[in-house]
């Protein structure tokens, strides 16, 4: 029978991993394609990493030595019907950046929105997605926050067809001033007037969308103490 | 002074041994997503003076082995990793963040004295 390491021994190693205590997640979160690919590539060629710079992520084309996928901790809001548009879905997205340590430099902050199968793309122009920055923490609550800066929709090709937004500047601001992090306001709108039958179908689509929507923030950081500027050149 | 002939047999000489770290054995499979384990290896064996030049030894190991030969109170040179490689680990923390991090010096590739 194998023994167990002492709590002290384990604690020392967990600190080395950047953890305060043994994690006890109730279930594993979904792992995005890019993280799976990096791990699989390394497992396929275990010696490949030896001569490479550990602080350059060739899959993402940036420098960084830690990739974090932060889950959305926000909540849904009640949708409002406007004169010409009705809101299919409204949600506050919130990402806790406290896991990013002081010395880490952000090199990527990418919001991923997975809308589930056959929703946004199939309905084409009938649905519109708007993402805006919530300006103040005081708006958190049951009322709908006043959206601030509106982001342009930036969709990039991805194996799973999810929508991606570059939030690097926003995340840097949140990182420097955590009190500014009041989250993001996501709204999916249905345009125009419709008859009863079409409205019923759209309501069904919106309900599905609420169930399948999954948001996460991919954050890549670089620790200068572990990643020296000259390390690539030297290698 | 004459240097004593070492008693170590070939299989006791410093070399790399296989060691598979299975995260399940540590109970860490509950939070480490991948890999399930990895071949970390370890170094073990003797570093007798007569072989310090052929066992991937440092100059220091040579000098220590030399001193051990003339004064047995000085310990023999030790068998240590001389080349290590990194691995990446994918795990989940207490905030449900999924983290991929590279860790240097996790796998022993070569040993020496």
mmCIF file of C-alpha atoms in Angstrom:
data_model
loop_
_atom_site.group_PDB
_atom_site.id
_atom_site.type_symbol
_atom_site.label_atom_id
_atom_site.label_comp_id
_atom_site.label_asym_id
_atom_site.label_seq_id
_atom_site.Cartn_x
_atom_site.Cartn_y
_atom_site.Cartn_z
ATOM 1 C CA UNK A 1 0.000 0.000 0.000
ATOM 2 C CA UNK A 2 1.239 3.447 -0.845
ATOM 3 C CA UNK A 3 1.468 6.143 1.801
ATOM 4 C CA UNK A 4 0.338 9.721 1.379
ATOM 5 C CA UNK A 5 2.638 12.753 1.398
ATOM 6 C CA UNK A 6 2.501 14.820 4.578
ATOM 7 C CA UNK A 7 0.357 17.952 4.492
ATOM 8 C CA UNK A 8 3.493 20.061 4.857
ATOM 9 C CA UNK A 9 5.216 18.394 1.915
ATOM 10 C CA UNK A 10 2.084 18.765 -0.173
ATOM 11 C CA UNK A 11 1.639 22.411 0.788
ATOM 12 C CA UNK A 12 5.172 23.252 -0.329
ATOM 13 C CA UNK A 13 4.585 21.728 -3.732
ATOM 14 C CA UNK A 14 1.165 23.349 -4.112
ATOM 15 C CA UNK A 15 2.786 26.721 -3.523
ATOM 16 C CA UNK A 16 5.212 25.874 -6.289
ATOM 17 C CA UNK A 17 2.199 25.252 -8.510
ATOM 18 C CA UNK A 18 0.803 28.653 -7.526
ATOM 19 C CA UNK A 19 -1.983 27.246 -5.348
ATOM 20 C CA UNK A 20 -2.834 28.034 -1.723
ATOM 21 C CA UNK A 21 -4.513 24.725 -0.966
ATOM 22 C CA UNK A 22 -5.552 21.483 -2.594
ATOM 23 C CA UNK A 23 -8.292 22.282 -5.109
ATOM 24 C CA UNK A 24 -11.484 20.334 -4.713
ATOM 25 C CA UNK A 25 -13.570 21.100 -7.779
ATOM 26 C CA UNK A 26 -16.979 19.371 -7.728
ATOM 27 C CA UNK A 27 -16.582 18.657 -11.424
ATOM 28 C CA UNK A 28 -14.116 19.430 -14.170
ATOM 29 C CA UNK A 29 -14.880 22.470 -16.302
ATOM 30 C CA UNK A 30 -14.907 22.088 -20.087
ATOM 31 C CA UNK A 31 -11.407 22.449 -21.494
ATOM 32 C CA UNK A 32 -11.176 24.654 -24.584
ATOM 33 C CA UNK A 33 -9.703 23.392 -27.809
ATOM 34 C CA UNK A 34 -6.518 25.429 -27.589
ATOM 35 C CA UNK A 35 -5.570 24.090 -24.151
ATOM 36 C CA UNK A 36 -6.336 20.508 -25.171
ATOM 37 C CA UNK A 37 -4.206 20.949 -28.284
ATOM 38 C CA UNK A 38 -1.186 22.242 -26.361
ATOM 39 C CA UNK A 39 -1.341 19.335 -23.918
ATOM 40 C CA UNK A 40 -1.945 16.755 -26.650
ATOM 41 C CA UNK A 41 0.935 18.079 -28.767
ATOM 42 C CA UNK A 42 3.247 17.843 -25.818
ATOM 43 C CA UNK A 43 2.095 14.338 -24.938
ATOM 44 C CA UNK A 44 2.660 13.274 -28.538
ATOM 45 C CA UNK A 45 6.201 14.647 -28.575
ATOM 46 C CA UNK A 46 7.378 14.852 -24.962
ATOM 47 C CA UNK A 47 10.909 15.860 -25.860
ATOM 48 C CA UNK A 48 9.791 18.585 -28.251
ATOM 49 C CA UNK A 49 9.534 21.171 -25.497
ATOM 50 C CA UNK A 50 13.109 20.775 -24.357
ATOM 51 C CA UNK A 51 14.721 23.037 -26.894
ATOM 52 C CA UNK A 52 11.796 25.449 -27.179
ATOM 53 C CA UNK A 53 11.144 28.618 -25.258
ATOM 54 C CA UNK A 54 8.686 27.758 -22.502
ATOM 55 C CA UNK A 55 7.516 31.339 -22.437
ATOM 56 C CA UNK A 56 6.390 31.510 -26.048
ATOM 57 C CA UNK A 57 3.032 30.022 -26.948
ATOM 58 C CA UNK A 58 3.323 29.205 -30.615
ATOM 59 C CA UNK A 59 -0.347 28.129 -30.743
ATOM 60 C CA UNK A 60 -1.423 31.662 -29.812
ATOM 61 C CA UNK A 61 1.572 33.546 -31.190
ATOM 62 C CA UNK A 62 2.313 35.421 -27.959
ATOM 63 C CA UNK A 63 4.682 35.283 -25.041
ATOM 64 C CA UNK A 64 3.256 33.822 -21.868
ATOM 65 C CA UNK A 65 3.768 30.956 -19.489
ATOM 66 C CA UNK A 66 0.348 30.569 -17.860
ATOM 67 C CA UNK A 67 -2.999 30.153 -19.578
ATOM 68 C CA UNK A 68 -6.112 30.528 -17.468
ATOM 69 C CA UNK A 69 -9.673 29.908 -18.488
ATOM 70 C CA UNK A 70 -11.851 31.950 -16.156
ATOM 71 C CA UNK A 71 -15.500 30.901 -15.900
ATOM 72 C CA UNK A 72 -18.283 33.461 -16.145
ATOM 73 C CA UNK A 73 -19.689 34.252 -12.693
ATOM 74 C CA UNK A 74 -22.412 36.601 -13.890
ATOM 75 C CA UNK A 75 -26.167 36.123 -14.102
ATOM 76 C CA UNK A 76 -29.125 36.481 -16.451
ATOM 77 C CA UNK A 77 -31.321 39.564 -16.366
ATOM 78 C CA UNK A 78 -34.969 39.847 -17.276
ATOM 79 C CA UNK A 79 -35.349 40.752 -20.931
ATOM 80 C CA UNK A 80 -37.235 43.864 -22.026
ATOM 81 C CA UNK A 81 -39.300 44.331 -25.156
ATOM 82 C CA UNK A 82 -38.617 47.508 -27.107
ATOM 83 C CA UNK A 83 -40.703 49.024 -29.891
ATOM 84 C CA UNK A 84 -38.842 47.584 -32.859
ATOM 85 C CA UNK A 85 -36.542 45.108 -31.180
ATOM 86 C CA UNK A 86 -37.064 42.616 -28.409
ATOM 87 C CA UNK A 87 -34.330 41.293 -26.261
ATOM 88 C CA UNK A 88 -33.846 37.578 -26.578
ATOM 89 C CA UNK A 89 -31.326 37.361 -23.810
ATOM 90 C CA UNK A 90 -29.604 39.701 -21.393
ATOM 91 C CA UNK A 91 -26.774 38.674 -19.189
ATOM 92 C CA UNK A 92 -24.128 40.231 -17.021
ATOM 93 C CA UNK A 93 -20.807 38.530 -17.586
ATOM 94 C CA UNK A 94 -18.355 38.715 -14.747
ATOM 95 C CA UNK A 95 -14.824 37.329 -14.560
ATOM 96 C CA UNK A 96 -12.769 37.265 -11.390
ATOM 97 C CA UNK A 97 -9.200 38.225 -12.255
ATOM 98 C CA UNK A 98 -7.880 37.825 -8.716
ATOM 99 C CA UNK A 99 -6.057 34.611 -9.675
ATOM 100 C CA UNK A 100 -3.721 36.698 -11.837
ATOM 101 C CA UNK A 101 -0.753 37.548 -9.671
ATOM 102 C CA UNK A 102 0.835 40.979 -9.245
ATOM 103 C CA UNK A 103 3.936 40.331 -11.277
ATOM 104 C CA UNK A 104 2.133 38.703 -14.183
ATOM 105 C CA UNK A 105 1.893 40.590 -17.461
ATOM 106 C CA UNK A 106 -1.293 40.084 -19.459
ATOM 107 C CA UNK A 107 -0.631 39.164 -23.083
ATOM 108 C CA UNK A 108 -4.039 37.790 -24.087
ATOM 109 C CA UNK A 109 -7.545 38.297 -22.703
ATOM 110 C CA UNK A 110 -10.038 36.722 -25.040
ATOM 111 C CA UNK A 111 -13.736 36.409 -24.290
ATOM 112 C CA UNK A 112 -15.255 33.259 -25.723
ATOM 113 C CA UNK A 113 -19.001 32.986 -26.243
ATOM 114 C CA UNK A 114 -20.323 29.580 -27.102
ATOM 115 C CA UNK A 115 -23.934 29.989 -28.139
ATOM 116 C CA UNK A 116 -24.591 26.308 -28.560
ATOM 117 C CA UNK A 117 -25.456 24.454 -31.757
ATOM 118 C CA UNK A 118 -27.497 26.006 -34.582
ATOM 119 C CA UNK A 119 -28.499 29.276 -33.019
ATOM 120 C CA UNK A 120 -26.759 32.451 -33.985
ATOM 121 C CA UNK A 121 -25.466 31.388 -37.365
ATOM 122 C CA UNK A 122 -28.658 29.644 -38.487
ATOM 123 C CA UNK A 123 -30.898 32.564 -37.680
ATOM 124 C CA UNK A 124 -28.518 34.963 -39.411
ATOM 125 C CA UNK A 125 -29.698 38.583 -39.410
ATOM 126 C CA UNK A 126 -32.685 37.986 -37.169
ATOM 127 C CA UNK A 127 -30.507 37.923 -34.104
ATOM 128 C CA UNK A 128 -28.014 40.589 -33.091
ATOM 129 C CA UNK A 129 -25.437 40.295 -30.398
ATOM 130 C CA UNK A 130 -24.253 43.337 -28.468
ATOM 131 C CA UNK A 131 -21.540 43.396 -25.875
ATOM 132 C CA UNK A 132 -20.769 46.423 -23.761
ATOM 133 C CA UNK A 133 -18.687 47.334 -20.786
ATOM 134 C CA UNK A 134 -20.498 47.985 -17.515
ATOM 135 C CA UNK A 135 -19.039 51.175 -16.124
ATOM 136 C CA UNK A 136 -19.628 51.057 -12.386
ATOM 137 C CA UNK A 137 -19.873 48.303 -9.794
ATOM 138 C CA UNK A 138 -22.876 50.041 -8.215
ATOM 139 C CA UNK A 139 -25.147 48.867 -11.032
ATOM 140 C CA UNK A 140 -24.845 45.263 -9.875
ATOM 141 C CA UNK A 141 -28.229 44.105 -8.732
ATOM 142 C CA UNK A 142 -31.556 43.219 -10.190
ATOM 143 C CA UNK A 143 -31.889 46.268 -12.391
ATOM 144 C CA UNK A 144 -30.399 46.315 -15.847
ATOM 145 C CA UNK A 145 -27.114 48.203 -15.839
ATOM 146 C CA UNK A 146 -26.491 51.131 -18.092
ATOM 147 C CA UNK A 147 -24.121 49.851 -20.757
ATOM 148 C CA UNK A 148 -20.953 51.768 -21.327
ATOM 149 C CA UNK A 149 -18.521 51.383 -24.200
ATOM 150 C CA UNK A 150 -19.901 49.197 -26.953
ATOM 151 C CA UNK A 151 -17.606 46.637 -28.503
ATOM 152 C CA UNK A 152 -17.619 45.865 -32.163
ATOM 153 C CA UNK A 153 -18.409 42.240 -32.868
ATOM 154 C CA UNK A 154 -15.173 40.494 -33.627
ATOM 155 C CA UNK A 155 -15.667 36.958 -34.721
ATOM 156 C CA UNK A 156 -12.688 34.920 -35.802
ATOM 157 C CA UNK A 157 -12.616 31.449 -37.373
ATOM 158 C CA UNK A 158 -12.466 28.798 -34.719
ATOM 159 C CA UNK A 159 -12.821 25.037 -34.890
ATOM 160 C CA UNK A 160 -15.950 25.095 -32.764
ATOM 161 C CA UNK A 161 -17.463 28.201 -34.295
ATOM 162 C CA UNK A 162 -17.598 30.152 -31.045
ATOM 163 C CA UNK A 163 -17.466 33.947 -30.979
ATOM 164 C CA UNK A 164 -14.289 35.595 -29.722
ATOM 165 C CA UNK A 165 -13.685 39.121 -28.480
ATOM 166 C CA UNK A 166 -10.344 40.685 -27.752
ATOM 167 C CA UNK A 167 -10.610 42.194 -24.268
ATOM 168 C CA UNK A 168 -6.914 42.735 -23.606
ATOM 169 C CA UNK A 169 -7.135 46.481 -22.947
ATOM 170 C CA UNK A 170 -10.232 46.038 -20.792
ATOM 171 C CA UNK A 171 -8.689 43.209 -18.773
ATOM 172 C CA UNK A 172 -5.505 45.227 -18.250
ATOM 173 C CA UNK A 173 -7.625 48.053 -16.870
ATOM 174 C CA UNK A 174 -9.522 45.643 -14.581
ATOM 175 C CA UNK A 175 -6.248 44.118 -13.473
ATOM 176 C CA UNK A 176 -4.752 47.497 -12.524
ATOM 177 C CA UNK A 177 -8.024 48.826 -11.053
ATOM 178 C CA UNK A 178 -10.071 45.846 -9.780
ATOM 179 C CA UNK A 179 -12.831 48.185 -8.575
ATOM 180 C CA UNK A 180 -13.535 49.048 -12.201
ATOM 181 C CA UNK A 181 -14.396 45.445 -12.971
ATOM 182 C CA UNK A 182 -18.185 45.592 -13.032
ATOM 183 C CA UNK A 183 -18.414 43.039 -15.786
ATOM 184 C CA UNK A 184 -19.813 43.090 -19.283
ATOM 185 C CA UNK A 185 -23.368 43.435 -20.493
ATOM 186 C CA UNK A 186 -24.324 40.913 -23.140
ATOM 187 C CA UNK A 187 -27.548 41.289 -25.044
ATOM 188 C CA UNK A 188 -28.921 39.234 -27.889
ATOM 189 C CA UNK A 189 -31.666 41.056 -29.747
ATOM 190 C CA UNK A 190 -34.388 39.995 -32.156
ATOM 191 C CA UNK A 191 -35.059 42.615 -34.810
ATOM 192 C CA UNK A 192 -38.367 43.726 -36.295
ATOM 193 C CA UNK A 193 -42.092 42.871 -35.856
ATOM 194 C CA UNK A 194 -43.252 39.320 -36.387
ATOM 195 C CA UNK A 195 -46.464 37.367 -36.410
ATOM 196 C CA UNK A 196 -47.491 35.174 -33.487
ATOM 197 C CA UNK A 197 -46.134 31.923 -34.939
ATOM 198 C CA UNK A 198 -42.664 33.336 -35.702
ATOM 199 C CA UNK A 199 -42.535 34.973 -32.271
ATOM 200 C CA UNK A 200 -43.313 31.621 -30.681
ATOM 201 C CA UNK A 201 -40.407 29.991 -32.573
ATOM 202 C CA UNK A 202 -38.095 32.780 -31.526
ATOM 203 C CA UNK A 203 -39.101 32.444 -27.898
ATOM 204 C CA UNK A 204 -38.218 28.785 -28.110
ATOM 205 C CA UNK A 205 -34.849 29.672 -29.683
ATOM 206 C CA UNK A 206 -34.172 32.244 -26.964
ATOM 207 C CA UNK A 207 -34.964 29.702 -24.245
ATOM 208 C CA UNK A 208 -32.537 27.255 -25.847
ATOM 209 C CA UNK A 209 -29.962 29.998 -26.114
ATOM 210 C CA UNK A 210 -30.217 30.751 -22.396
ATOM 211 C CA UNK A 211 -29.577 27.114 -21.614
ATOM 212 C CA UNK A 212 -26.682 26.622 -24.011
ATOM 213 C CA UNK A 213 -24.855 29.949 -23.623
ATOM 214 C CA UNK A 214 -21.402 29.458 -22.176
ATOM 215 C CA UNK A 215 -18.972 32.326 -21.630
ATOM 216 C CA UNK A 216 -15.379 32.196 -20.503
ATOM 217 C CA UNK A 217 -12.324 34.428 -20.518
ATOM 218 C CA UNK A 218 -9.038 33.018 -21.740
ATOM 219 C CA UNK A 219 -6.193 34.882 -20.063
ATOM 220 C CA UNK A 220 -2.541 34.416 -20.905
ATOM 221 C CA UNK A 221 0.043 35.887 -18.586
ATOM 222 C CA UNK A 222 3.788 36.180 -18.570
ATOM 223 C CA UNK A 223 5.778 36.054 -15.368
ATOM 224 C CA UNK A 224 9.003 38.037 -16.006
ATOM 225 C CA UNK A 225 10.778 36.191 -13.195
ATOM 226 C CA UNK A 226 10.203 32.888 -14.940
ATOM 227 C CA UNK A 227 10.495 34.263 -18.458
ATOM 228 C CA UNK A 228 13.649 36.220 -19.044
ATOM 229 C CA UNK A 229 13.700 38.388 -22.170
ATOM 230 C CA UNK A 230 16.872 36.748 -23.373
ATOM 231 C CA UNK A 231 15.726 33.167 -22.815
ATOM 232 C CA UNK A 232 14.502 32.649 -26.379
ATOM 233 C CA UNK A 233 17.633 34.075 -27.890
ATOM 234 C CA UNK A 234 19.841 32.032 -25.620
ATOM 235 C CA UNK A 235 18.067 28.811 -26.440
ATOM 236 C CA UNK B 1 49.187 8.404 -2.471
ATOM 237 C CA UNK B 2 47.637 5.325 -4.017
ATOM 238 C CA UNK B 3 43.917 5.709 -4.752
ATOM 239 C CA UNK B 4 41.780 2.755 -3.594
ATOM 240 C CA UNK B 5 39.936 0.851 -6.336
ATOM 241 C CA UNK B 6 36.183 1.496 -6.136
ATOM 242 C CA UNK B 7 33.915 -1.364 -5.095
ATOM 243 C CA UNK B 8 30.837 -0.239 -6.982
ATOM 244 C CA UNK B 9 29.579 -2.616 -9.610
ATOM 245 C CA UNK B 10 28.222 -1.341 -12.901
ATOM 246 C CA UNK B 11 24.598 -1.547 -11.860
ATOM 247 C CA UNK B 12 25.314 0.502 -8.736
ATOM 248 C CA UNK B 13 26.909 3.325 -10.672
ATOM 249 C CA UNK B 14 25.127 6.634 -11.013
ATOM 250 C CA UNK B 15 22.480 6.464 -13.700
ATOM 251 C CA UNK B 16 18.904 7.372 -14.520
ATOM 252 C CA UNK B 17 16.106 5.173 -13.195
ATOM 253 C CA UNK B 18 12.529 5.185 -14.379
ATOM 254 C CA UNK B 19 9.967 6.806 -12.115
ATOM 255 C CA UNK B 20 6.389 7.288 -13.254
ATOM 256 C CA UNK B 21 4.507 9.903 -11.289
ATOM 257 C CA UNK B 22 0.882 8.814 -11.198
ATOM 258 C CA UNK B 23 -1.298 11.654 -9.926
ATOM 259 C CA UNK B 24 -3.916 9.150 -8.787
ATOM 260 C CA UNK B 25 -1.412 7.766 -6.249
ATOM 261 C CA UNK B 26 -1.180 11.264 -4.761
ATOM 262 C CA UNK B 27 -4.939 11.857 -4.880
ATOM 263 C CA UNK B 28 -4.333 14.746 -7.263
ATOM 264 C CA UNK B 29 -6.337 13.243 -10.110
ATOM 265 C CA UNK B 30 -9.329 15.092 -8.629
ATOM 266 C CA UNK B 31 -7.966 18.454 -9.762
ATOM 267 C CA UNK B 32 -5.263 17.777 -12.354
ATOM 268 C CA UNK B 33 -6.983 17.352 -15.706
ATOM 269 C CA UNK B 34 -3.944 16.383 -17.753
ATOM 270 C CA UNK B 35 -1.603 14.628 -17.865
ATOM 271 C CA UNK B 36 -2.759 11.713 -15.727
ATOM 272 C CA UNK B 37 0.877 11.139 -14.893
ATOM 273 C CA UNK B 38 4.329 11.491 -16.402
ATOM 274 C CA UNK B 39 7.694 9.749 -16.508
ATOM 275 C CA UNK B 40 9.766 11.923 -14.165
ATOM 276 C CA UNK B 41 12.709 9.483 -13.597
ATOM 277 C CA UNK B 42 15.282 9.864 -10.872
ATOM 278 C CA UNK B 43 19.062 9.583 -10.410
ATOM 279 C CA UNK B 44 20.675 7.050 -8.161
ATOM 280 C CA UNK B 45 24.007 5.292 -7.874
ATOM 281 C CA UNK B 46 27.529 5.699 -6.739
ATOM 282 C CA UNK B 47 30.098 8.160 -8.019
ATOM 283 C CA UNK B 48 33.471 6.501 -7.390
ATOM 284 C CA UNK B 49 36.563 8.529 -8.114
ATOM 285 C CA UNK B 50 37.834 6.314 -10.915
ATOM 286 C CA UNK B 51 34.620 6.841 -12.863
ATOM 287 C CA UNK B 52 33.886 10.487 -12.192
ATOM 288 C CA UNK B 53 35.417 11.383 -15.524
ATOM 289 C CA UNK B 54 33.100 9.034 -17.387
ATOM 290 C CA UNK B 55 29.871 9.603 -15.454
ATOM 291 C CA UNK B 56 28.951 13.007 -16.820
ATOM 292 C CA UNK B 57 30.575 14.548 -13.780
ATOM 293 C CA UNK B 58 31.270 18.112 -12.844
ATOM 294 C CA UNK B 59 34.784 19.206 -12.005
ATOM 295 C CA UNK B 60 33.583 19.676 -8.465
ATOM 296 C CA UNK B 61 32.421 16.039 -8.283
ATOM 297 C CA UNK B 62 35.847 14.980 -9.501
ATOM 298 C CA UNK B 63 37.553 16.987 -6.751
ATOM 299 C CA UNK B 64 35.139 15.735 -4.071
ATOM 300 C CA UNK B 65 35.632 12.134 -5.196
ATOM 301 C CA UNK B 66 39.364 12.690 -5.104
ATOM 302 C CA UNK B 67 39.158 14.026 -1.562
ATOM 303 C CA UNK B 68 36.925 11.098 -0.550
ATOM 304 C CA UNK B 69 39.567 8.748 -1.821
ATOM 305 C CA UNK B 70 42.232 10.240 0.400
ATOM 306 C CA UNK B 71 39.944 11.060 3.337
ATOM 307 C CA UNK B 72 36.899 8.773 3.733
ATOM 308 C CA UNK B 73 35.319 11.281 6.108
ATOM 309 C CA UNK B 74 34.583 13.417 3.070
ATOM 310 C CA UNK B 75 31.423 11.973 1.505
ATOM 311 C CA UNK B 76 31.453 10.615 -2.033
ATOM 312 C CA UNK B 77 30.228 12.792 -4.831
ATOM 313 C CA UNK B 78 26.475 12.438 -5.285
ATOM 314 C CA UNK B 79 24.416 11.309 -8.243
ATOM 315 C CA UNK B 80 22.175 14.170 -9.394
ATOM 316 C CA UNK B 81 20.136 15.239 -12.427
ATOM 317 C CA UNK B 82 22.305 17.080 -14.943
ATOM 318 C CA UNK B 83 19.663 17.651 -17.587
ATOM 319 C CA UNK B 84 15.986 18.275 -16.904
ATOM 320 C CA UNK B 85 13.072 19.052 -19.166
ATOM 321 C CA UNK B 86 9.725 20.761 -18.598
ATOM 322 C CA UNK B 87 6.151 19.546 -18.719
ATOM 323 C CA UNK B 88 2.827 21.349 -18.947
ATOM 324 C CA UNK B 89 0.061 20.692 -16.486
ATOM 325 C CA UNK B 90 -3.619 21.407 -16.944
ATOM 326 C CA UNK B 91 -5.513 21.725 -13.698
ATOM 327 C CA UNK B 92 -8.456 23.367 -12.019
ATOM 328 C CA UNK B 93 -8.224 25.637 -8.990
ATOM 329 C CA UNK B 94 -10.760 26.368 -6.264
ATOM 330 C CA UNK B 95 -12.328 29.185 -8.296
ATOM 331 C CA UNK B 96 -13.113 26.768 -11.139
ATOM 332 C CA UNK B 97 -10.431 28.401 -13.271
ATOM 333 C CA UNK B 98 -8.866 25.981 -15.749
ATOM 334 C CA UNK B 99 -5.134 26.641 -15.816
ATOM 335 C CA UNK B 100 -2.419 25.473 -18.157
ATOM 336 C CA UNK B 101 1.046 26.160 -16.847
ATOM 337 C CA UNK B 102 4.502 25.143 -17.927
ATOM 338 C CA UNK B 103 6.810 23.866 -15.234
ATOM 339 C CA UNK B 104 10.520 23.699 -15.796
ATOM 340 C CA UNK B 105 12.770 20.931 -14.531
ATOM 341 C CA UNK B 106 10.102 18.281 -14.038
ATOM 342 C CA UNK B 107 11.621 15.381 -15.969
ATOM 343 C CA UNK B 108 15.099 13.969 -15.454
ATOM 344 C CA UNK B 109 16.735 13.390 -18.819
ATOM 345 C CA UNK B 110 20.307 12.765 -17.722
ATOM 346 C CA UNK B 111 22.169 12.087 -14.512
ATOM 347 C CA UNK B 112 25.709 12.785 -13.469
ATOM 348 C CA UNK B 113 27.972 13.113 -10.490
#
